[in-house]
Amino acid sequence: MQPTGRVKENPGMEPERGAPPAEHNIAMWGPPGSGKTTFLAALTIAMNRRQDGWKVVGANGPSTDALIKLTASLATQRRFPAATRGTERYRWYLIGAARERRRSLLRRRAPEDVRIGLDLLDPSGELFNQEHSGYAGAHGELIDNLVNSRGIVFLFDPVREFEDGDAFDYLHGVLSQLAHRMLDSPEFAGGRLPHYLAVCVTKFDEIRVLETAEKLRLVTSDVADPLGFPKVEPEDAQELFRTLCEVSATGNAEMVHNTLAQYFRPERVRYFVTSAIGFYVDPLIGAYDRDDYQNLLPEAESSRAVRIRGTVHPINVVEPLLWLGQSLAADRRGRSAR
Amino acid sequence: MTRDDAASAAVQWALIGKEPHGWGYEVLECSDGLFQREDFAEMNQRYSPGTPEELPQVTVARAASGENAHLTLAIEEESTTRDAGGRDVVVTRLYAVPYARLAARAVSYEALYRACAPLALPVPGRATPVIGLPAPDVSPFVGRIDDTVVQTAALLLTGAPVQIVGAGGLPLDERLRFLDTVAAMLPYGIRTKFSASTWTSSTAQHQIRLSFTRHPRDSAHTVEWGRPAAIPQQAELARAYRQLISQYHDAELLELMAAETAERGFRPPDLRDLLAVLRRGKGQLQLPAALPAPGTSTAALLLECADALDGTGDLEDATARLAQATSGVPGDADPHHWEIISGRRMLAPRAGIPAKRLRPLYKLLVPLACGRHIRIGQVKTIEAVAGGLHQPLLDALYELRAQAEAEAQLYLGQRIGGGVLRNVLNGLGDAVLVEVALRTEDWTTADTVHQALVRRGSSGQGAELAGALRRGAFLAPVFARFLDTSPPDQRSRLAELLRAAYGKGPLGRSEAEEALSGRPDLVTPALLGAVLALYDGPDARDVLVDGYLTPLLANAGLGEDTGPRILARIAPPPPAPAPPEPATMPQWVPGTPPPPVPQKPPPRPRGGIVSRARRRLPGGGPRPDEGGAQQNGPPPEPRFSDTAGILILFGVIVIVIVVYLVLLVLPQFASP
Ligand SMILES: Nc1nc2c(ncn2[C@@H]2O[C@H](COP(=O)(O)OP(=O)(O)O)[C@@H](O)[C@H]2O)c(=O)[nH]1
Ligand SMILES: [Mg+2]
């Protein structure tokens, strides 16, 4: 319970205090419909499929409940989560199998961090666009949130970009305000933001995305993958992202790529090609079928609503969060060691 | 004189949803009134209860303040629409009703809901429909006050939000009624700072003070439905409140709270004030005031006073009886009363009656004529009807100034003159003065404000004044209105205000942009001229584009497709890549991190949004992008000799660290 007598007006009303300190604030960034919430909803399933000991658990009642509901929606009901209103905030832990401590010649090493706290912000996408979000209030809060976060999952939805071409509108305004707010921070060195940025191309399972990747000859398949999913090697992800930016409806997306490069330190940016639901896996074949891989179904004949066709096999959903969590944990250790 | 029907109020509204093939939520349509699309968008987002689980849900909140204060009601409902991704679309109907109207009748949230819910949106022609307001009545709440209600109301007085859990099965109506009952336990005026929702998402980062939810969050007090618990020991005000209200009968308390309509919030002074009201209320009620004889209406007493003024009857006695009948909070203006006052010329000068007898009567008549707020239009009507503001009338009005709107206060101050005017001015903030000037129909008032603001500037009250002036385009439209024949006059007055805001000397780049971008829609040629004349930087054209044209277009509502495209066309080129390092830079030792590059100017901020963001910058330190001096003046001489030494030292240290780290890591690679 909050100490009594707090008097701050609205903006001060929110921040949830009293949380265990070792959490890393990570914000989801992307226009409405780019797949932010679905991405988070797929996390449990993705962890589960990896079978490498990592799992995700809620850090408090509301967050645990949200995790269960989101997971159930994808895995059991095979439906996409509802469109987000306002800003949702989930506090989850990524918990990895404990690793042995090693000793080194000069110094005993600190124990490996196997629990990564994530404080995830999932804002409804319209907040990133000033034209749609009222000027002050909610928008200012979004910037506050971004200032306080150190990791960003930036979702780029190529399908939407191909149709609407507005990713840049959802990027540049908020980004320049974020930079402006951080000018005074010692972390804002060399004109670059201190954030770690995971750029995620979403909806890799969509025909148009996969085909583009194929045309660029960026698709490989991993012999070790029992499902035989097509895959873009991590080092090619940036190339795919850049090309997808170039085919945007307005041509503005080219600026998305450049703007990100301008504002973030190159060594703190990574690119991922992702899909929250993955390709369709026919239960009889048990593997990817290049003639029938679409994992979406229209809900009914005339309806625009879609549902998920088969089982969910998330692609590159754990990786960005794990990378962010580990980078931030390493950063923090570095800082406290100094 | 306003003689609107007090039992009704105009409703502004907005319909929020998604366009048929859209992705994001937006204001689809809204009424044409005080609030515009962006205002509604902001209200909708500020008090969003988060992603809903079940629908419908109702959220009550507030918008604007002072004379413009409104209470808002948002009804979230399911719709048959799907968005571009096939997701269900929640439609929100948002209604805003003037606070003063609601307060006058202590209209409950439930009554507001009943009045607004049947209004289908959109209303054709963007019209503002009128709803009927029920007569004040606390009786529905009597009997609903149980321990859960009391505990919830008390916890709200800690200033922290309160959440109610364990009421999942309760129907919407009953949840709303509960919120309403809790609010009825607190002074009506807190509604100007209150918000409540029949459901909030437990994971939402919301701003709602009181709501039902599924899981308790750490950041709010929790009340378990039907299982009221203790109030924390340290919540002294909350405990004192609960102790005090236990002395009241339900109806007595509810009526007292319904009458407390002055705007107030949840800060400690507000709360102490509330405790004082509760203590006083008890004191008063123990000694009931002598009431006028039954059957004597205010109208009858008014007629008695009129007779006495005309020479039949005792004026002092009649005034005292009228005072008793109208004691307490001023009510609404009654057209019938006004007919008597004006018809019998009760406010006209009376040569034979001493001022000290007239003034007390006038102090009763004016509120009867004007209602609880005295507006400038009403003062002028009174002036006309009375045949001038003669001394006792002027005095009475001035004594009532706390109930008068800012412009009316200024008007009275000007009439009395001297120290009184100064007094009035001292009581009004910069933003209020700017607003008065923008609205007034009197050049004298506008001129008074202008001079006052210029004075404030020269006495060094910069930042706040600058903000207020910026949001009013430095009064450019005022001067354009009154001094339309003399643009040079306009320009020189604007220059005075620019100096008042930003100090003497030329304007910096960001100041120049700021001055224009606050309200680009109000900018006049004279203001453009004044700003450009004071700005002596190199790129005046960019100032015009970034400070004026861009925000102007951005706010022009050119449509969501066209708007951004147009903006992109005039957007400045992205900042150039880092300039090559100056040749004079000393070499740094290879293998060490590069020495810090001199800070290059940050990406150029744009428009009013950025200036707002700037205001949020913590601390009062130098604002880094207030680049006027930096950009216009010569750059500071770099002191290379010192820097080089430090850099070399730094390099050596880094090498030592690297070697140490390598030693540390090597054995690990060696081990399997
Ligand atoms: N094909 C495909 N569609 C997706 C995927 N993730 C999301 N979508 C679609 O995008 C829509 C919006 O996703 P959502 O996560 O709600 O987006 P948000 O607004 O960014 O949170 C969903 O309703 C799906 O139709 C994915 O991995 N693959
Ligand atoms: Mg979402």
PDB file of C-alpha atoms in Angstrom, chain A residues 100-266:
ATOM      1  CA  GLU A 100      27.692 -22.688 -12.549  1.00  0.00           C
ATOM      2  CA  ARG A 101      29.828 -20.008 -11.063  1.00  0.00           C
ATOM      3  CA  ARG A 102      33.342 -19.900 -12.347  1.00  0.00           C
ATOM      4  CA  ARG A 103      36.343 -18.563 -10.627  1.00  0.00           C
ATOM      5  CA  SER A 104      38.953 -16.590 -12.395  1.00  0.00           C
ATOM      6  CA  LEU A 105      42.567 -16.022 -11.549  1.00  0.00           C
ATOM      7  CA  LEU A 106      42.297 -12.564 -10.213  1.00  0.00           C
ATOM      8  CA  ARG A 107      38.855 -12.257  -8.792  1.00  0.00           C
ATOM      9  CA  ARG A 108      35.852 -14.233  -7.854  1.00  0.00           C
ATOM     10  CA  ARG A 109      33.201 -13.635 -10.462  1.00  0.00           C
ATOM     11  CA  ALA A 110      29.796 -12.452  -9.481  1.00  0.00           C
ATOM     12  CA  PRO A 111      27.142 -15.149  -9.820  1.00  0.00           C
ATOM     13  CA  GLU A 112      25.523 -15.328 -13.258  1.00  0.00           C
ATOM     14  CA  ASP A 113      22.314 -13.410 -13.427  1.00  0.00           C
ATOM     15  CA  VAL A 114      19.631 -15.927 -14.240  1.00  0.00           C
ATOM     16  CA  ARG A 115      16.631 -13.833 -13.456  1.00  0.00           C
ATOM     17  CA  ILE A 116      15.926 -10.887 -15.681  1.00  0.00           C
ATOM     18  CA  GLY A 117      13.176  -8.551 -14.600  1.00  0.00           C
ATOM     19  CA  LEU A 118      11.231  -6.940 -17.405  1.00  0.00           C
ATOM     20  CA  ASP A 119       9.036  -3.948 -16.903  1.00  0.00           C
ATOM     21  CA  LEU A 120       7.268  -3.938 -20.228  1.00  0.00           C
ATOM     22  CA  LEU A 121       5.233  -1.053 -21.505  1.00  0.00           C
ATOM     23  CA  ASP A 122       2.709  -1.788 -24.171  1.00  0.00           C
ATOM     24  CA  PRO A 123       1.169   1.517 -25.247  1.00  0.00           C
ATOM     25  CA  SER A 124      -1.615   1.666 -27.753  1.00  0.00           C
ATOM     26  CA  GLY A 125       0.086   2.664 -30.960  1.00  0.00           C
ATOM     27  CA  GLU A 126      -1.785   5.903 -31.539  1.00  0.00           C
ATOM     28  CA  LEU A 127       0.095   7.457 -28.643  1.00  0.00           C
ATOM     29  CA  PHE A 128       3.183   7.537 -30.837  1.00  0.00           C
ATOM     30  CA  ASN A 129       1.447   9.770 -33.318  1.00  0.00           C
ATOM     31  CA  GLN A 130       0.818  13.302 -32.206  1.00  0.00           C
ATOM     32  CA  GLU A 131      -1.895  13.815 -34.695  1.00  0.00           C
ATOM     33  CA  HIS A 132      -3.988  11.183 -32.979  1.00  0.00           C
ATOM     34  CA  SER A 133      -2.972  11.651 -29.405  1.00  0.00           C
ATOM     35  CA  GLY A 134      -3.965  14.854 -27.721  1.00  0.00           C
ATOM     36  CA  TYR A 135      -0.978  17.094 -27.377  1.00  0.00           C
ATOM     37  CA  ALA A 136      -0.079  17.202 -23.712  1.00  0.00           C
ATOM     38  CA  GLY A 137      -1.128  14.576 -21.186  1.00  0.00           C
ATOM     39  CA  ALA A 138      -0.959  11.077 -22.481  1.00  0.00           C
ATOM     40  CA  HIS A 139       1.676  11.861 -25.025  1.00  0.00           C
ATOM     41  CA  GLY A 140       3.931  13.476 -22.455  1.00  0.00           C
ATOM     42  CA  GLU A 141       3.552  10.414 -20.323  1.00  0.00           C
ATOM     43  CA  LEU A 142       4.684   8.216 -23.166  1.00  0.00           C
ATOM     44  CA  ILE A 143       7.834  10.294 -23.510  1.00  0.00           C
ATOM     45  CA  ASP A 144       8.377  10.033 -19.751  1.00  0.00           C
ATOM     46  CA  ASN A 145       8.110   6.292 -20.046  1.00  0.00           C
ATOM     47  CA  LEU A 146      10.621   6.179 -22.851  1.00  0.00           C
ATOM     48  CA  VAL A 147      13.030   8.415 -20.977  1.00  0.00           C
ATOM     49  CA  ASN A 148      12.895   5.989 -18.080  1.00  0.00           C
ATOM     50  CA  SER A 149      13.329   2.888 -20.162  1.00  0.00           C
ATOM     51  CA  ARG A 150      16.675   1.631 -21.396  1.00  0.00           C
ATOM     52  CA  GLY A 151      15.518  -0.979 -23.839  1.00  0.00           C
ATOM     53  CA  ILE A 152      13.153  -0.556 -26.740  1.00  0.00           C
ATOM     54  CA  VAL A 153      11.512  -3.184 -28.886  1.00  0.00           C
ATOM     55  CA  PHE A 154      10.785  -1.367 -32.107  1.00  0.00           C
ATOM     56  CA  LEU A 155       8.255  -3.214 -34.211  1.00  0.00           C
ATOM     57  CA  PHE A 156       8.198  -2.633 -37.935  1.00  0.00           C
ATOM     58  CA  ASP A 157       5.227  -4.171 -39.671  1.00  0.00           C
ATOM     59  CA  PRO A 158       6.111  -4.480 -43.357  1.00  0.00           C
ATOM     60  CA  VAL A 159       2.555  -5.298 -44.403  1.00  0.00           C
ATOM     61  CA  ARG A 160       1.154  -2.193 -42.867  1.00  0.00           C
ATOM     62  CA  GLU A 161       4.050  -0.179 -44.166  1.00  0.00           C
ATOM     63  CA  PHE A 162       3.430  -1.483 -47.632  1.00  0.00           C
ATOM     64  CA  GLU A 163      -0.219  -0.434 -47.430  1.00  0.00           C
ATOM     65  CA  ASP A 164      -0.149   2.747 -45.342  1.00  0.00           C
ATOM     66  CA  GLY A 165       3.494   3.714 -45.266  1.00  0.00           C
ATOM     67  CA  ASP A 166       3.223   5.643 -42.040  1.00  0.00           C
ATOM     68  CA  ALA A 167       5.872   4.060 -39.807  1.00  0.00           C
ATOM     69  CA  PHE A 168       7.903   7.226 -40.032  1.00  0.00           C
ATOM     70  CA  ASP A 169       5.046   9.289 -38.610  1.00  0.00           C
ATOM     71  CA  TYR A 170       5.055   7.080 -35.566  1.00  0.00           C
ATOM     72  CA  LEU A 171       8.784   7.365 -35.157  1.00  0.00           C
ATOM     73  CA  HIS A 172      10.251  10.752 -35.772  1.00  0.00           C
ATOM     74  CA  GLY A 173       8.109  12.975 -33.555  1.00  0.00           C
ATOM     75  CA  VAL A 174       8.447  10.837 -30.473  1.00  0.00           C
ATOM     76  CA  LEU A 175      12.099  10.150 -31.164  1.00  0.00           C
ATOM     77  CA  SER A 176      13.054  13.792 -31.451  1.00  0.00           C
ATOM     78  CA  GLN A 177      11.168  14.571 -28.285  1.00  0.00           C
ATOM     79  CA  LEU A 178      12.874  11.713 -26.534  1.00  0.00           C
ATOM     80  CA  ALA A 179      16.262  13.005 -27.688  1.00  0.00           C
ATOM     81  CA  HIS A 180      15.297  16.486 -26.599  1.00  0.00           C
ATOM     82  CA  ARG A 181      14.361  15.285 -23.138  1.00  0.00           C
ATOM     83  CA  MET A 182      17.609  13.386 -22.778  1.00  0.00           C
ATOM     84  CA  LEU A 183      19.898  16.191 -23.898  1.00  0.00           C
ATOM     85  CA  ASP A 184      20.900  16.944 -20.340  1.00  0.00           C
ATOM     86  CA  SER A 185      21.591  13.368 -19.454  1.00  0.00           C
ATOM     87  CA  PRO A 186      25.243  12.378 -19.277  1.00  0.00           C
ATOM     88  CA  GLU A 187      24.188   9.197 -21.059  1.00  0.00           C
ATOM     89  CA  PHE A 188      23.290  11.170 -24.143  1.00  0.00           C
ATOM     90  CA  ALA A 189      26.826  11.056 -25.398  1.00  0.00           C
ATOM     91  CA  GLY A 190      27.820  11.855 -28.928  1.00  0.00           C
ATOM     92  CA  GLY A 191      24.283  12.856 -29.800  1.00  0.00           C
ATOM     93  CA  ARG A 192      23.005   9.297 -29.461  1.00  0.00           C
ATOM     94  CA  LEU A 193      20.450   7.857 -27.105  1.00  0.00           C
ATOM     95  CA  PRO A 194      21.613   5.395 -24.452  1.00  0.00           C
ATOM     96  CA  HIS A 195      18.861   2.883 -25.207  1.00  0.00           C
ATOM     97  CA  TYR A 196      19.354  -0.610 -26.507  1.00  0.00           C
ATOM     98  CA  LEU A 197      17.160  -1.073 -29.520  1.00  0.00           C
ATOM     99  CA  ALA A 198      15.788  -4.330 -30.873  1.00  0.00           C
ATOM    100  CA  VAL A 199      14.409  -3.620 -34.323  1.00  0.00           C
ATOM    101  CA  CYS A 200      11.905  -6.349 -35.077  1.00  0.00           C
ATOM    102  CA  VAL A 201      10.470  -6.890 -38.509  1.00  0.00           C
ATOM    103  CA  THR A 202       7.130  -8.491 -37.634  1.00  0.00           C
ATOM    104  CA  LYS A 203       4.775 -10.877 -39.396  1.00  0.00           C
ATOM    105  CA  PHE A 204       7.512 -12.835 -41.175  1.00  0.00           C
ATOM    106  CA  ASP A 205       4.863 -15.510 -41.679  1.00  0.00           C
ATOM    107  CA  GLU A 206       2.951 -13.265 -44.093  1.00  0.00           C
ATOM    108  CA  ILE A 207       3.278 -14.169 -47.757  1.00  0.00           C
ATOM    109  CA  ARG A 208       4.436 -10.757 -48.822  1.00  0.00           C
ATOM    110  CA  VAL A 209       7.154 -10.619 -46.213  1.00  0.00           C
ATOM    111  CA  LEU A 210       8.482 -14.085 -46.786  1.00  0.00           C
ATOM    112  CA  GLU A 211       8.414 -13.597 -50.547  1.00  0.00           C
ATOM    113  CA  THR A 212      10.348 -10.381 -50.316  1.00  0.00           C
ATOM    114  CA  ALA A 213      12.974 -12.115 -48.234  1.00  0.00           C
ATOM    115  CA  GLU A 214      13.119 -14.942 -50.730  1.00  0.00           C
ATOM    116  CA  LYS A 215      13.533 -12.575 -53.648  1.00  0.00           C
ATOM    117  CA  LEU A 216      16.480 -11.021 -51.868  1.00  0.00           C
ATOM    118  CA  ARG A 217      17.898 -14.519 -51.387  1.00  0.00           C
ATOM    119  CA  LEU A 218      18.056 -13.924 -47.670  1.00  0.00           C
ATOM    120  CA  VAL A 219      16.076 -17.009 -46.711  1.00  0.00           C
ATOM    121  CA  THR A 220      17.882 -20.089 -45.520  1.00  0.00           C
ATOM    122  CA  SER A 221      16.659 -23.084 -43.673  1.00  0.00           C
ATOM    123  CA  ASP A 222      18.219 -24.599 -40.658  1.00  0.00           C
ATOM    124  CA  VAL A 223      18.907 -28.324 -40.882  1.00  0.00           C
ATOM    125  CA  ALA A 224      18.765 -28.519 -37.129  1.00  0.00           C
ATOM    126  CA  ASP A 225      15.210 -27.175 -37.053  1.00  0.00           C
ATOM    127  CA  PRO A 226      12.826 -30.151 -36.934  1.00  0.00           C
ATOM    128  CA  LEU A 227      10.042 -27.965 -38.344  1.00  0.00           C
ATOM    129  CA  GLY A 228      12.183 -26.814 -41.257  1.00  0.00           C
ATOM    130  CA  PHE A 229      11.040 -23.196 -40.959  1.00  0.00           C
ATOM    131  CA  PRO A 230      12.520 -20.714 -43.398  1.00  0.00           C
ATOM    132  CA  LYS A 231      14.807 -18.341 -41.620  1.00  0.00           C
ATOM    133  CA  VAL A 232      16.757 -15.154 -42.097  1.00  0.00           C
ATOM    134  CA  GLU A 233      20.219 -15.280 -40.596  1.00  0.00           C
ATOM    135  CA  PRO A 234      20.741 -12.667 -37.890  1.00  0.00           C
ATOM    136  CA  GLU A 235      23.389 -10.891 -39.957  1.00  0.00           C
ATOM    137  CA  ASP A 236      20.951 -10.534 -42.865  1.00  0.00           C
ATOM    138  CA  ALA A 237      18.091  -9.152 -40.794  1.00  0.00           C
ATOM    139  CA  GLN A 238      19.216  -5.565 -41.192  1.00  0.00           C
ATOM    140  CA  GLU A 239      19.389  -5.969 -44.939  1.00  0.00           C
ATOM    141  CA  LEU A 240      15.830  -7.280 -45.061  1.00  0.00           C
ATOM    142  CA  PHE A 241      14.651  -4.457 -42.846  1.00  0.00           C
ATOM    143  CA  ARG A 242      16.286  -1.893 -45.075  1.00  0.00           C
ATOM    144  CA  THR A 243      14.794  -3.360 -48.215  1.00  0.00           C
ATOM    145  CA  LEU A 244      11.332  -3.566 -46.690  1.00  0.00           C
ATOM    146  CA  CYS A 245      11.682   0.084 -45.771  1.00  0.00           C
ATOM    147  CA  GLU A 246      12.329   0.895 -49.383  1.00  0.00           C
ATOM    148  CA  VAL A 247       9.086  -0.610 -50.644  1.00  0.00           C
ATOM    149  CA  SER A 248       6.936   1.433 -48.278  1.00  0.00           C
ATOM    150  CA  ALA A 249       3.804   3.034 -49.660  1.00  0.00           C
ATOM    151  CA  THR A 250       4.967   6.600 -49.130  1.00  0.00           C
ATOM    152  CA  GLY A 251       8.673   6.121 -49.473  1.00  0.00           C
ATOM    153  CA  ASN A 252       9.030   7.586 -46.023  1.00  0.00           C
ATOM    154  CA  ALA A 253      10.095   4.353 -44.455  1.00  0.00           C
ATOM    155  CA  GLU A 254      13.524   4.779 -45.941  1.00  0.00           C
ATOM    156  CA  MET A 255      13.859   7.532 -43.417  1.00  0.00           C
ATOM    157  CA  VAL A 256      12.935   5.108 -40.658  1.00  0.00           C
ATOM    158  CA  HIS A 257      16.089   3.151 -41.217  1.00  0.00           C
ATOM    159  CA  ASN A 258      18.243   6.263 -41.383  1.00  0.00           C
ATOM    160  CA  THR A 259      16.586   7.915 -38.415  1.00  0.00           C
ATOM    161  CA  LEU A 260      17.195   4.903 -36.202  1.00  0.00           C
ATOM    162  CA  ALA A 261      20.829   4.894 -37.266  1.00  0.00           C
ATOM    163  CA  GLN A 262      21.094   8.576 -36.418  1.00  0.00           C
ATOM    164  CA  TYR A 263      19.688   8.351 -32.936  1.00  0.00           C
ATOM    165  CA  PHE A 264      20.962   5.062 -31.573  1.00  0.00           C
ATOM    166  CA  ARG A 265      24.485   3.780 -31.082  1.00  0.00           C
ATOM    167  CA  PRO A 266      25.212   1.158 -33.700  1.00  0.00           C
TER     168      PRO A 266
END
